[in-house]
mmCIF file of C-alpha atoms in Angstrom:
data_model
loop_
_atom_site.group_PDB
_atom_site.id
_atom_site.type_symbol
_atom_site.label_atom_id
_atom_site.label_comp_id
_atom_site.label_asym_id
_atom_site.label_seq_id
_atom_site.Cartn_x
_atom_site.Cartn_y
_atom_site.Cartn_z
ATOM 1 C CA MET A 1 95.462 -8.199 -78.031
ATOM 2 C CA SER A 2 93.191 -7.663 -81.504
ATOM 3 C CA THR A 3 93.256 -11.065 -82.970
ATOM 4 C CA ILE A 4 94.163 -14.242 -81.188
ATOM 5 C CA ILE A 5 93.340 -18.000 -81.776
ATOM 6 C CA GLY A 6 90.302 -19.570 -80.349
ATOM 7 C CA ALA A 7 90.199 -23.398 -79.435
ATOM 8 C CA VAL A 8 86.854 -25.741 -78.646
ATOM 9 C CA VAL A 9 87.767 -29.338 -77.745
ATOM 10 C CA GLN A 10 85.610 -31.747 -78.644
ATOM 11 C CA ALA A 11 86.609 -34.708 -76.432
ATOM 12 C CA GLY A 12 84.847 -36.929 -73.572
ATOM 13 C CA THR A 13 85.708 -37.781 -70.107
ATOM 14 C CA PRO A 14 87.207 -41.246 -69.154
ATOM 15 C CA LEU A 15 84.197 -41.418 -66.919
ATOM 16 C CA TYR A 16 84.766 -42.558 -63.031
ATOM 17 C CA ASP A 17 88.442 -42.117 -63.441
ATOM 18 C CA LYS A 18 89.620 -38.869 -62.520
ATOM 19 C CA LYS A 19 93.465 -39.502 -62.963
ATOM 20 C CA ALA A 20 92.779 -40.478 -66.188
ATOM 21 C CA THR A 21 90.597 -37.380 -67.206
ATOM 22 C CA PHE A 22 93.303 -34.898 -65.800
ATOM 23 C CA GLU A 23 95.741 -36.440 -68.044
ATOM 24 C CA LYS A 24 93.757 -36.351 -71.087
ATOM 25 C CA LEU A 25 92.802 -32.720 -70.128
ATOM 26 C CA ALA A 26 96.806 -31.834 -70.050
ATOM 27 C CA ASP A 27 97.293 -33.463 -73.444
ATOM 28 C CA LEU A 28 94.195 -32.062 -74.620
ATOM 29 C CA ILE A 29 95.351 -28.314 -73.582
ATOM 30 C CA SER A 30 98.734 -28.941 -74.514
ATOM 31 C CA ASP A 31 97.336 -29.901 -78.452
ATOM 32 C CA ALA A 32 95.214 -26.627 -78.422
ATOM 33 C CA ALA A 33 97.927 -24.658 -77.662
ATOM 34 C CA SER A 34 100.519 -26.185 -79.871
ATOM 35 C CA GLN A 35 98.177 -25.094 -82.642
ATOM 36 C CA GLY A 36 98.622 -21.185 -81.608
ATOM 37 C CA ALA A 37 95.403 -20.904 -79.598
ATOM 38 C CA LYS A 38 95.088 -18.350 -76.710
ATOM 39 C CA LEU A 39 91.671 -19.483 -75.331
ATOM 40 C CA VAL A 40 90.722 -23.165 -75.130
ATOM 41 C CA VAL A 41 87.408 -23.886 -74.238
ATOM 42 C CA LEU A 42 86.776 -27.683 -73.003
ATOM 43 C CA PRO A 43 82.689 -29.262 -72.659
ATOM 44 C CA GLU A 44 80.342 -29.267 -70.023
ATOM 45 C CA ALA A 45 81.328 -31.376 -67.304
ATOM 46 C CA PHE A 46 84.412 -32.686 -68.502
ATOM 47 C CA ILE A 47 86.134 -33.050 -65.186
ATOM 48 C CA GLY A 48 83.626 -35.224 -63.262
ATOM 49 C CA GLY A 49 81.908 -36.241 -66.384
ATOM 50 C CA TYR A 50 78.432 -36.719 -68.044
ATOM 51 C CA PRO A 51 77.103 -40.324 -67.648
ATOM 52 C CA LYS A 52 74.643 -39.822 -70.053
ATOM 53 C CA GLY A 53 71.830 -42.710 -70.278
ATOM 54 C CA LEU A 54 71.619 -43.945 -66.378
ATOM 55 C CA ASP A 55 68.647 -42.795 -64.777
ATOM 56 C CA PHE A 56 70.443 -43.335 -61.024
ATOM 57 C CA GLY A 57 67.273 -45.448 -59.780
ATOM 58 C CA VAL A 58 64.527 -42.628 -60.080
ATOM 59 C CA ARG A 59 61.032 -43.643 -60.504
ATOM 60 C CA LEU A 60 58.322 -40.848 -59.257
ATOM 61 C CA GLY A 61 57.992 -41.352 -55.570
ATOM 62 C CA SER A 62 60.996 -43.681 -55.242
ATOM 63 C CA ARG A 63 64.322 -44.141 -55.544
ATOM 64 C CA THR A 64 66.344 -47.531 -55.616
ATOM 65 C CA PRO A 65 69.713 -48.247 -53.617
ATOM 66 C CA GLU A 66 71.606 -49.139 -56.740
ATOM 67 C CA GLY A 67 70.638 -45.378 -57.742
ATOM 68 C CA ARG A 68 72.344 -44.192 -54.465
ATOM 69 C CA VAL A 69 74.968 -46.146 -55.046
ATOM 70 C CA GLU A 70 75.403 -44.316 -58.530
ATOM 71 C CA PHE A 71 75.475 -41.080 -57.052
ATOM 72 C CA GLN A 72 78.052 -42.250 -54.690
ATOM 73 C CA ARG A 73 80.713 -43.020 -56.955
ATOM 74 C CA TYR A 74 79.528 -40.026 -59.072
ATOM 75 C CA VAL A 75 80.296 -37.584 -55.807
ATOM 76 C CA GLU A 76 83.560 -39.248 -55.778
ATOM 77 C CA ASN A 77 84.810 -38.307 -59.255
ATOM 78 C CA ALA A 78 83.280 -34.659 -58.712
ATOM 79 C CA ILE A 79 85.901 -31.997 -57.219
ATOM 80 C CA GLU A 80 85.584 -29.012 -54.464
ATOM 81 C CA VAL A 81 86.499 -25.509 -55.257
ATOM 82 C CA PRO A 82 88.822 -24.564 -54.823
ATOM 83 C CA SER A 83 90.878 -27.484 -53.903
ATOM 84 C CA ALA A 84 94.181 -28.933 -55.008
ATOM 85 C CA ASP A 85 92.499 -30.416 -58.287
ATOM 86 C CA THR A 86 91.506 -26.722 -58.943
ATOM 87 C CA ASP A 87 95.251 -26.040 -58.316
ATOM 88 C CA GLN A 88 96.320 -29.068 -60.693
ATOM 89 C CA ILE A 89 94.642 -27.741 -63.420
ATOM 90 C CA GLY A 90 95.989 -24.015 -62.409
ATOM 91 C CA LYS A 91 99.589 -25.627 -62.982
ATOM 92 C CA ILE A 92 98.819 -26.887 -66.614
ATOM 93 C CA VAL A 93 97.395 -23.634 -67.493
ATOM 94 C CA GLN A 94 100.076 -21.780 -66.386
ATOM 95 C CA LYS A 95 102.572 -24.360 -68.229
ATOM 96 C CA LEU A 96 100.830 -23.740 -71.659
ATOM 97 C CA ASP A 97 100.217 -19.926 -71.414
ATOM 98 C CA VAL A 98 96.353 -20.111 -72.145
ATOM 99 C CA TYR A 99 93.367 -19.038 -71.015
ATOM 100 C CA LEU A 100 90.889 -21.608 -69.964
ATOM 101 C CA VAL A 101 87.230 -22.270 -69.591
ATOM 102 C CA VAL A 102 86.301 -26.028 -68.598
ATOM 103 C CA GLY A 103 83.242 -27.828 -67.540
ATOM 104 C CA VAL A 104 83.487 -29.460 -64.004
ATOM 105 C CA VAL A 105 81.134 -30.988 -61.725
ATOM 106 C CA GLU A 106 81.377 -29.442 -58.670
ATOM 107 C CA ARG A 107 80.920 -30.795 -55.145
ATOM 108 C CA ASP A 108 79.704 -28.318 -52.301
ATOM 109 C CA GLY A 109 78.985 -30.299 -49.313
ATOM 110 C CA GLY A 110 76.476 -32.767 -50.119
ATOM 111 C CA THR A 111 75.199 -31.222 -53.509
ATOM 112 C CA LEU A 112 77.040 -31.267 -57.027
ATOM 113 C CA TYR A 113 76.479 -28.384 -59.208
ATOM 114 C CA CYS A 114 77.523 -28.575 -63.168
ATOM 115 C CA THR A 115 80.186 -25.552 -63.251
ATOM 116 C CA SER A 116 82.620 -23.595 -66.210
ATOM 117 C CA LEU A 117 85.973 -22.551 -64.367
ATOM 118 C CA TYR A 118 88.034 -19.948 -66.025
ATOM 119 C CA PHE A 119 91.698 -19.571 -65.091
ATOM 120 C CA SER A 120 93.994 -17.233 -66.889
ATOM 121 C CA PRO A 121 97.433 -17.754 -68.320
ATOM 122 C CA ASP A 122 99.432 -17.499 -64.792
ATOM 123 C CA GLY A 123 97.180 -20.293 -63.247
ATOM 124 C CA GLY A 124 94.899 -18.287 -61.218
ATOM 125 C CA MET A 125 90.917 -19.457 -61.449
ATOM 126 C CA ILE A 126 89.796 -15.969 -62.344
ATOM 127 C CA GLY A 127 85.854 -17.052 -62.622
ATOM 128 C CA LYS A 128 83.451 -19.799 -61.727
ATOM 129 C CA HIS A 129 79.802 -20.152 -62.970
ATOM 130 C CA ARG A 130 77.179 -22.633 -61.797
ATOM 131 C CA LYS A 131 74.591 -23.651 -64.181
ATOM 132 C CA LEU A 132 71.300 -21.954 -62.848
ATOM 133 C CA MET A 133 69.119 -24.683 -64.305
ATOM 134 C CA PRO A 134 69.933 -28.003 -64.622
ATOM 135 C CA THR A 135 67.604 -29.833 -67.159
ATOM 136 C CA ALA A 136 65.260 -32.665 -66.690
ATOM 137 C CA LEU A 137 66.848 -35.358 -65.120
ATOM 138 C CA GLU A 138 70.033 -33.232 -64.484
ATOM 139 C CA ARG A 139 68.209 -31.668 -61.435
ATOM 140 C CA VAL A 140 67.972 -35.001 -59.405
ATOM 141 C CA VAL A 141 72.052 -35.189 -59.530
ATOM 142 C CA TRP A 142 72.540 -31.415 -59.470
ATOM 143 C CA GLY A 143 71.545 -28.586 -57.451
ATOM 144 C CA PHE A 144 70.854 -24.963 -58.916
ATOM 145 C CA GLY A 145 73.313 -22.108 -59.207
ATOM 146 C CA ASP A 146 72.464 -18.942 -58.377
ATOM 147 C CA GLY A 147 73.456 -15.282 -59.623
ATOM 148 C CA SER A 148 76.489 -14.623 -57.774
ATOM 149 C CA THR A 149 78.433 -16.532 -60.401
ATOM 150 C CA LEU A 150 77.294 -15.156 -63.341
ATOM 151 C CA ALA A 151 81.180 -14.698 -64.366
ATOM 152 C CA ALA A 152 82.494 -12.314 -66.880
ATOM 153 C CA PRO A 153 86.241 -11.876 -65.710
ATOM 154 C CA LYS A 154 88.102 -9.120 -67.851
ATOM 155 C CA THR A 155 91.667 -10.445 -69.310
ATOM 156 C CA GLU A 156 93.988 -9.086 -71.174
ATOM 157 C CA ILE A 157 92.343 -10.678 -74.424
ATOM 158 C CA GLY A 158 88.909 -9.550 -73.663
ATOM 159 C CA THR A 159 85.910 -9.839 -71.517
ATOM 160 C CA LEU A 160 85.120 -13.581 -71.142
ATOM 161 C CA GLY A 161 81.691 -14.572 -70.180
ATOM 162 C CA GLY A 162 78.725 -17.671 -71.211
ATOM 163 C CA ALA A 163 76.440 -20.051 -70.540
ATOM 164 C CA ILE A 164 76.076 -23.898 -70.095
ATOM 165 C CA CYS A 165 74.270 -25.950 -72.308
ATOM 166 C CA TRP A 166 70.524 -25.018 -72.607
ATOM 167 C CA GLU A 167 71.168 -22.256 -70.171
ATOM 168 C CA ASN A 168 71.543 -20.751 -73.259
ATOM 169 C CA TYR A 169 68.315 -21.113 -73.992
ATOM 170 C CA MET A 170 67.312 -18.660 -71.048
ATOM 171 C CA PRO A 171 67.047 -14.957 -72.834
ATOM 172 C CA GLN A 172 67.767 -13.145 -69.751
ATOM 173 C CA LEU A 173 70.800 -14.603 -68.824
ATOM 174 C CA ARG A 174 72.223 -14.162 -72.406
ATOM 175 C CA LEU A 175 71.018 -10.561 -71.579
ATOM 176 C CA SER A 176 73.192 -10.284 -68.511
ATOM 177 C CA MET A 177 75.960 -11.244 -70.337
ATOM 178 C CA TYR A 178 75.407 -8.747 -73.145
ATOM 179 C CA GLY A 179 75.389 -6.306 -70.373
ATOM 180 C CA LYS A 180 78.646 -7.113 -68.846
ATOM 181 C CA GLY A 181 80.564 -6.774 -72.035
ATOM 182 C CA VAL A 182 81.261 -10.546 -73.133
ATOM 183 C CA GLU A 183 83.446 -10.589 -75.934
ATOM 184 C CA PHE A 184 84.332 -14.206 -75.863
ATOM 185 C CA TYR A 185 80.886 -15.776 -75.091
ATOM 186 C CA CYS A 186 82.178 -19.655 -73.821
ATOM 187 C CA ALA A 187 79.233 -22.439 -74.261
ATOM 188 C CA PRO A 188 80.339 -25.671 -72.718
ATOM 189 C CA THR A 189 77.897 -28.416 -73.862
ATOM 190 C CA VAL A 190 76.265 -31.835 -74.328
ATOM 191 C CA ASP A 191 73.635 -30.962 -76.443
ATOM 192 C CA ASP A 192 74.649 -32.861 -80.075
ATOM 193 C CA ARG A 193 71.577 -31.861 -81.730
ATOM 194 C CA ASP A 194 71.422 -30.017 -85.498
ATOM 195 C CA VAL A 195 69.880 -27.463 -83.880
ATOM 196 C CA TRP A 196 72.711 -26.349 -81.728
ATOM 197 C CA LEU A 197 74.467 -24.314 -84.245
ATOM 198 C CA PRO A 198 71.815 -22.122 -85.469
ATOM 199 C CA THR A 199 71.127 -21.464 -81.760
ATOM 200 C CA MET A 200 75.063 -20.674 -81.333
ATOM 201 C CA GLN A 201 74.956 -18.386 -84.497
ATOM 202 C CA THR A 202 71.901 -16.462 -83.130
ATOM 203 C CA ILE A 203 73.734 -15.599 -79.684
ATOM 204 C CA ALA A 204 76.742 -14.536 -81.695
ATOM 205 C CA LEU A 205 74.528 -12.051 -83.749
ATOM 206 C CA GLU A 206 72.325 -10.715 -81.229
ATOM 207 C CA GLY A 207 75.405 -10.462 -78.503
ATOM 208 C CA ARG A 208 77.840 -9.411 -81.434
ATOM 209 C CA CYS A 209 80.245 -11.587 -79.653
ATOM 210 C CA PHE A 210 82.487 -14.498 -80.721
ATOM 211 C CA VAL A 211 80.962 -17.866 -79.548
ATOM 212 C CA LEU A 212 82.597 -20.916 -78.451
ATOM 213 C CA SER A 213 80.903 -24.087 -77.977
ATOM 214 C CA ALA A 214 82.494 -27.056 -77.205
ATOM 215 C CA CYS A 215 80.557 -30.361 -76.836
ATOM 216 C CA GLN A 216 81.811 -34.258 -75.563
ATOM 217 C CA TYR A 217 81.942 -36.724 -77.688
ATOM 218 C CA MET A 218 81.492 -39.545 -75.889
ATOM 219 C CA GLU A 219 81.545 -43.748 -76.463
ATOM 220 C CA ARG A 220 80.265 -46.334 -74.150
ATOM 221 C CA GLY A 221 83.575 -47.618 -73.840
ATOM 222 C CA TYR A 222 84.796 -44.461 -72.068
ATOM 223 C CA GLY A 223 83.079 -45.984 -68.830
ATOM 224 C CA PRO A 224 84.322 -48.885 -66.598
ATOM 225 C CA GLU A 225 82.517 -51.991 -67.228
ATOM 226 C CA ASP A 226 79.371 -51.655 -65.221
ATOM 227 C CA TYR A 227 78.143 -48.556 -66.724
ATOM 228 C CA HIS A 228 75.114 -49.880 -68.279
ATOM 229 C CA PRO A 229 73.748 -46.464 -70.494
ATOM 230 C CA VAL A 230 70.030 -47.444 -72.129
ATOM 231 C CA GLN A 231 71.568 -46.269 -75.129
ATOM 232 C CA GLY A 232 73.499 -49.964 -75.600
ATOM 233 C CA GLU A 233 76.364 -51.741 -74.483
ATOM 234 C CA ALA A 234 78.755 -52.131 -77.157
ATOM 235 C CA ASP A 235 81.858 -50.251 -76.403
ATOM 236 C CA ASP A 236 81.611 -48.209 -79.555
ATOM 237 C CA THR A 237 78.052 -47.155 -78.745
ATOM 238 C CA VAL A 238 78.220 -42.992 -79.398
ATOM 239 C CA LEU A 239 76.588 -41.422 -76.415
ATOM 240 C CA ILE A 240 77.050 -37.787 -76.857
ATOM 241 C CA ARG A 241 78.235 -37.183 -80.968
ATOM 242 C CA GLY A 242 80.016 -33.980 -80.850
ATOM 243 C CA GLY A 243 78.927 -30.031 -82.597
ATOM 244 C CA SER A 244 81.645 -28.120 -81.442
ATOM 245 C CA CYS A 245 81.626 -24.674 -83.430
ATOM 246 C CA ILE A 246 83.208 -21.311 -83.360
ATOM 247 C CA ILE A 247 81.358 -18.324 -84.367
ATOM 248 C CA SER A 248 81.733 -14.910 -85.510
ATOM 249 C CA PRO A 249 80.039 -11.637 -84.184
ATOM 250 C CA MET A 250 78.058 -11.700 -87.862
ATOM 251 C CA GLY A 251 77.403 -15.131 -87.341
ATOM 252 C CA GLU A 252 79.847 -16.954 -89.731
ATOM 253 C CA VAL A 253 81.144 -20.100 -88.913
ATOM 254 C CA LEU A 254 84.453 -20.193 -88.576
ATOM 255 C CA ALA A 255 85.263 -23.581 -87.258
ATOM 256 C CA ALA A 256 81.914 -25.995 -88.220
ATOM 257 C CA PRO A 257 80.933 -28.621 -86.493
ATOM 258 C CA VAL A 258 82.244 -31.959 -86.670
ATOM 259 C CA PHE A 259 80.621 -35.175 -85.198
ATOM 260 C CA GLY A 260 81.412 -38.778 -84.416
ATOM 261 C CA LYS A 261 84.725 -38.411 -83.362
ATOM 262 C CA GLU A 262 87.328 -36.338 -80.858
ATOM 263 C CA THR A 263 88.552 -33.586 -82.384
ATOM 264 C CA ILE A 264 89.949 -29.893 -81.655
ATOM 265 C CA LEU A 265 88.561 -26.822 -83.487
ATOM 266 C CA THR A 266 90.783 -23.408 -84.103
ATOM 267 C CA ALA A 267 89.476 -20.108 -85.431
ATOM 268 C CA GLU A 268 91.487 -17.009 -85.854
ATOM 269 C CA MET A 269 89.465 -14.046 -83.958
ATOM 270 C CA ASP A 270 89.493 -10.577 -84.518
ATOM 271 C CA LYS A 271 87.970 -8.077 -82.024
ATOM 272 C CA SER A 272 87.460 -5.402 -84.527
ATOM 273 C CA GLU A 273 84.544 -7.503 -85.924
ATOM 274 C CA ILE A 274 82.587 -7.213 -82.808
ATOM 275 C CA ILE A 275 82.780 -3.254 -83.278
ATOM 276 C CA ARG A 276 82.162 -3.597 -86.428
ATOM 277 C CA GLY A 277 79.153 -5.537 -85.693
ATOM 278 C CA LYS A 278 77.550 -3.470 -82.885
ATOM 279 C CA TYR A 279 77.491 -0.622 -85.716
ATOM 280 C CA ASP A 280 74.137 -1.004 -86.183
ATOM 281 C CA LEU A 281 73.193 -3.463 -83.582
ATOM 282 C CA ASP A 282 73.967 -3.047 -79.811
ATOM 283 C CA VAL A 283 71.083 -4.725 -77.852
ATOM 284 C CA VAL A 284 72.579 -3.074 -74.373
ATOM 285 C CA GLY A 285 73.308 0.130 -76.266
ATOM 286 C CA HIS A 286 71.393 2.031 -79.152
ATOM 287 C CA TYR A 287 69.218 -1.127 -80.154
ATOM 288 C CA GLY A 288 68.131 -1.297 -76.769
ATOM 289 C CA ARG A 289 64.740 0.612 -75.482
ATOM 290 C CA PRO A 290 65.368 0.715 -71.266
ATOM 291 C CA ASP A 291 62.461 2.942 -71.271
ATOM 292 C CA ILE A 292 60.290 0.151 -72.299
ATOM 293 C CA PHE A 293 62.077 -3.007 -71.046
ATOM 294 C CA SER A 294 64.052 -3.332 -67.793
ATOM 295 C CA LEU A 295 66.429 -6.525 -66.277
ATOM 296 C CA HIS A 296 66.846 -7.369 -62.530
ATOM 297 C CA VAL A 297 69.423 -9.658 -62.261
ATOM 298 C CA ASN A 298 69.973 -10.854 -58.053
ATOM 299 C CA GLU A 299 73.677 -11.512 -57.869
ATOM 300 C CA GLU A 300 73.668 -11.806 -54.485
ATOM 301 C CA PRO A 301 74.646 -15.629 -52.845
ATOM 302 C CA GLN A 302 71.599 -17.781 -51.707
ATOM 303 C CA SER A 303 72.285 -19.812 -48.852
ATOM 304 C CA THR A 304 69.848 -21.911 -46.255
ATOM 305 C CA CYS A 305 72.052 -20.880 -43.592
ATOM 306 C CA LYS A 306 73.155 -17.300 -43.257
#
């Protein structure tokens, strides 16, 4: 398939409401598919949620009982992988005949991970990537992924891959993706800053790949009454303002960022642009210098119990 339509979904989680989240997930993917999308990307932590503005009762050297209760609620709305929840996602995808990349909060024992899941049109889960480096306070509620989940599934539309939010600022991770031949670089995020767009353009130019970045749009009212983010209590307080985009292998903005609302952005992506781009820049090929530089990636699973 040389040319496909890609979609980035800019939407927020009905926080701490798994049933409503899955209903919204199905509606959003259906909307994207109705616009011709074959590859659909949803934001970081869409399933499970990103409770922006909470501190989970953390202070240097202490934690509060209330923060532990908040963490318990977060865990209860996370999903195991695989599980009946991932089966449900697979059924949605199969019905709509799309490839899906979606951010989830994954529960594994007593630890949570920020994870991207990859699904094929037959409903099968074809990849899982756990965020390697949670940012700042995220490290309190999320564990660290390892190299065993540097997913880059090869599909009939091309090689998928990518990184989550500020992982995109890790040069070695990006290079490992380029080395796996990523053609559609998927970047779920909650980073709504103006500088996110040039970051995505840099990655597209550097890797000569299409970049699809889906950011949440979230208001305080997406959470329950007892959700108290530091940004404010009014339901229409914007916590994450969006900024999703789709970029071509030459850095052209195919779908420009939209702020301040939920939306679905689509773009036609012609894979021949990847080859034309690599004519003068292939960082893991003719533009590389393996005689000077090398990258070692440990893809072995890491565990304290072996």
